[in-house]
Amino acid sequence: MSVSSEKQQPIEPTELTRPGAKELINRLPRSSWRERSFAYWAERQLCANDPWWRPLSSAVVGVSTCTMSLFHMLGFRKVVAEDLHKLTDIIEGPRDRPVITIANHESTMDDPTMWGLMPRRMRWNPDYTRWTLGAQELLYKNPPLNAFFALGQTIPTIRGDGIYQLAVEIGIQRLRENKWLHIFPEGKVNQDETIGRFKWGVGRLIMESERVPIVLPIFFTGMKEIMPLSQKVPVPRPNPFKSTLFLKVGDEIDFTAQIEEWKNARARLSSDKDKNRLDELVRIAIVDRLWASLDKLKDESTASIARGALD
């Protein structure tokens, strides 16, 4: 059974008619100072090569991850990261491919909280820091926040705008540069016992990366207890004598053969309609594999916790 959640979409644009990232940025409104600020930082993120970018980005990601590390020490009884080396070895080591990590999404604080678990040596280096997609309406509210989240390597995403929006185009650009991109493929906070359906955007990112990315699943839990959706003010409220965090990194999901098969099949098609339909089917298949891998990792994590990992 498919676990992708997209509704039937209108006919997709072809490669010739689909606007690229620069064109999408040029289309952004600039009538107010807020809109001009957003457009400016979107353009800076696309390149991320201004002389001032790296030191400022380093400061933002360094302070953020160190703050989250302190949050772990002061707010939780126990914090466990199982098999974190599977991720850090890849990020720090030599590689000629980009990296995509996917994770479940328990709270709006998941992203900064989980990266506070990264080793101290990696925290101030933007090259060792994920790029991620974050909800534009929650994060990019004014010029100071625009600057903070842009330098923090968080790409503004408009939920419901589909897989050809600016955020996905910027994500593809980061993958071309062999960067690390982190995705919450459920697309929203989910505190149910089962992992929610995945959006198709992550499928497009994997398919259109110039080099097949290294894909790792991550299961993360503990935030829904301290940031339940029922609370009126969305702030974490950990109990240092009770609260726990658990993160587990899974094995690589290898899409090499699947992507090669898709490219060969697509090369034999002549009509845009047939190509679009094939692309859709492959995106669904990729998303289903991702969901199954993360669901399996969730079961492994639950078993590890039951054996006393957080005792």
CSV table of C-alpha atoms in Angstrom, one decimal, residues 64-211:
chain,number,residue,atom,x,y,z
A,64,SER,CA,22.4,27.2,18.0
A,65,THR,CA,23.8,23.7,18.4
A,66,CYS,CA,25.8,24.6,21.5
A,67,THR,CA,22.6,26.1,23.0
A,68,MET,CA,20.7,22.9,22.3
A,69,SER,CA,23.6,20.8,23.8
A,70,LEU,CA,23.2,22.9,27.0
A,71,PHE,CA,19.4,22.4,26.8
A,72,HIS,CA,20.1,18.6,26.8
A,73,MET,CA,22.3,18.8,29.9
A,74,LEU,CA,20.0,21.0,31.9
A,75,GLY,CA,16.6,19.8,30.8
A,76,PHE,CA,16.7,16.0,30.5
A,77,ARG,CA,17.4,13.1,32.8
A,78,LYS,CA,19.0,11.1,30.0
A,79,VAL,CA,19.9,11.7,26.3
A,80,VAL,CA,20.9,8.8,24.1
A,81,ALA,CA,22.1,8.8,20.5
A,82,GLU,CA,22.5,5.3,19.1
A,83,ASP,CA,24.7,4.7,16.0
A,84,LEU,CA,25.3,8.5,15.5
A,85,HIS,CA,28.6,7.5,14.0
A,86,LYS,CA,26.8,6.2,10.9
A,87,LEU,CA,26.0,9.9,10.2
A,88,THR,CA,29.1,11.7,11.5
A,89,ASP,CA,31.5,9.3,9.7
A,90,ILE,CA,29.8,10.2,6.4
A,91,ILE,CA,29.5,13.9,7.0
A,92,GLU,CA,33.1,14.3,8.1
A,93,GLY,CA,34.7,11.8,5.7
A,94,PRO,CA,35.6,12.2,2.1
A,95,ARG,CA,32.7,11.7,-0.2
A,96,ASP,CA,31.7,12.6,-3.8
A,97,ARG,CA,27.9,12.5,-3.2
A,98,PRO,CA,25.4,14.6,-1.3
A,99,VAL,CA,23.7,13.3,1.9
A,100,ILE,CA,19.9,13.3,2.6
A,101,THR,CA,18.7,12.4,6.1
A,102,ILE,CA,15.0,11.9,6.9
A,103,ALA,CA,13.3,11.8,10.3
A,104,ASN,CA,9.9,11.6,12.0
A,105,HIS,CA,8.6,14.9,13.3
A,106,GLU,CA,7.4,15.1,16.9
A,107,SER,CA,7.6,18.9,17.5
A,108,THR,CA,8.5,22.2,16.0
A,109,MET,CA,11.7,22.1,18.1
A,110,ASP,CA,12.9,18.7,16.6
A,111,ASP,CA,15.4,20.2,14.2
A,112,PRO,CA,17.6,22.3,16.5
A,113,THR,CA,17.2,19.8,19.4
A,114,MET,CA,18.4,16.8,17.6
A,115,TRP,CA,21.5,18.5,16.2
A,116,GLY,CA,22.6,19.5,19.7
A,117,LEU,CA,23.6,15.8,19.8
A,118,MET,CA,26.3,16.3,17.2
A,119,PRO,CA,30.0,16.1,18.4
A,120,ARG,CA,31.4,19.4,19.6
A,121,ARG,CA,34.1,19.4,16.9
A,122,MET,CA,31.3,19.6,14.2
A,123,ARG,CA,29.2,22.4,15.7
A,124,TRP,CA,30.9,25.5,14.3
A,125,ASN,CA,31.5,24.2,10.7
A,126,PRO,CA,28.7,25.0,8.3
A,127,ASP,CA,30.0,22.2,6.0
A,128,TYR,CA,29.1,19.7,8.8
A,129,THR,CA,25.7,21.3,9.4
A,130,ARG,CA,22.5,20.2,7.7
A,131,TRP,CA,20.5,22.3,5.3
A,132,THR,CA,16.8,21.8,6.0
A,133,LEU,CA,13.4,22.8,4.8
A,134,GLY,CA,11.3,24.8,7.4
A,135,ALA,CA,7.8,26.2,7.3
A,136,GLN,CA,8.0,29.8,5.9
A,137,GLU,CA,4.9,31.0,7.8
A,138,LEU,CA,6.5,29.9,11.1
A,139,LEU,CA,10.1,31.0,10.7
A,140,TYR,CA,10.4,33.8,8.1
A,141,LYS,CA,8.2,36.4,9.8
A,142,ASN,CA,10.4,39.5,9.7
A,143,PRO,CA,13.8,40.6,8.5
A,144,PRO,CA,15.8,39.6,11.7
A,145,LEU,CA,14.3,36.1,11.7
A,146,ASN,CA,14.8,35.9,7.9
A,147,ALA,CA,18.5,36.5,8.4
A,148,PHE,CA,18.8,34.1,11.3
A,149,PHE,CA,17.1,31.2,9.7
A,150,ALA,CA,18.7,31.8,6.3
A,151,LEU,CA,22.2,31.8,7.9
A,152,GLY,CA,21.1,28.8,10.0
A,153,GLN,CA,20.7,26.9,6.7
A,154,THR,CA,16.9,26.6,6.9
A,155,ILE,CA,15.2,26.9,3.5
A,156,PRO,CA,11.7,28.5,3.6
A,157,THR,CA,9.0,26.1,2.5
A,158,ILE,CA,5.4,26.9,1.7
A,159,ARG,CA,3.4,23.9,2.8
A,160,GLY,CA,0.9,22.9,0.1
A,161,ASP,CA,2.9,24.6,-2.8
A,162,GLY,CA,4.0,21.3,-4.2
A,163,ILE,CA,7.3,19.8,-5.3
A,164,TYR,CA,8.2,22.5,-7.8
A,165,GLN,CA,8.4,25.4,-5.4
A,166,LEU,CA,11.5,27.5,-4.6
A,167,ALA,CA,12.5,25.5,-1.5
A,168,VAL,CA,12.9,22.3,-3.5
A,169,GLU,CA,14.9,24.1,-6.2
A,170,ILE,CA,17.3,25.5,-3.6
A,171,GLY,CA,17.5,22.0,-2.0
A,172,ILE,CA,18.4,20.5,-5.4
A,173,GLN,CA,21.1,23.2,-5.7
A,174,ARG,CA,22.6,22.2,-2.3
A,175,LEU,CA,22.6,18.6,-3.4
A,176,ARG,CA,24.5,19.6,-6.6
A,177,GLU,CA,27.2,20.9,-4.2
A,178,ASN,CA,27.3,17.6,-2.2
A,179,LYS,CA,25.8,19.2,0.8
A,180,TRP,CA,23.8,17.5,3.6
A,181,LEU,CA,20.1,18.1,3.4
A,182,HIS,CA,17.7,17.0,6.2
A,183,ILE,CA,14.0,16.5,5.5
A,184,PHE,CA,11.0,15.8,7.7
A,185,PRO,CA,9.0,14.1,5.0
A,186,GLU,CA,5.7,14.0,6.9
A,187,GLY,CA,5.6,17.7,6.3
A,188,LYS,CA,4.0,18.5,9.7
A,189,VAL,CA,4.3,17.7,13.3
A,190,ASN,CA,2.9,14.2,14.1
A,191,GLN,CA,2.5,13.0,17.6
A,192,ASP,CA,0.6,9.8,16.8
A,193,GLU,CA,2.0,6.4,17.5
A,194,THR,CA,2.3,5.7,13.7
A,195,ILE,CA,4.5,7.6,11.3
A,196,GLY,CA,2.5,9.8,9.0
A,197,ARG,CA,2.3,9.7,5.2
A,198,PHE,CA,5.2,11.2,3.4
A,199,LYS,CA,5.2,14.1,0.9
A,200,TRP,CA,6.6,13.7,-2.6
A,201,GLY,CA,9.2,16.5,-2.4
A,202,VAL,CA,11.9,14.2,-0.9
A,203,GLY,CA,11.3,11.8,-3.9
A,204,ARG,CA,12.0,14.6,-6.3
A,205,LEU,CA,15.1,15.6,-4.4
A,206,ILE,CA,16.5,12.1,-4.6
A,207,MET,CA,15.6,11.7,-8.3
A,208,GLU,CA,17.0,15.0,-9.5
A,209,SER,CA,20.2,15.1,-7.6
A,210,GLU,CA,23.1,15.0,-10.1
A,211,ARG,CA,24.7,12.2,-8.1
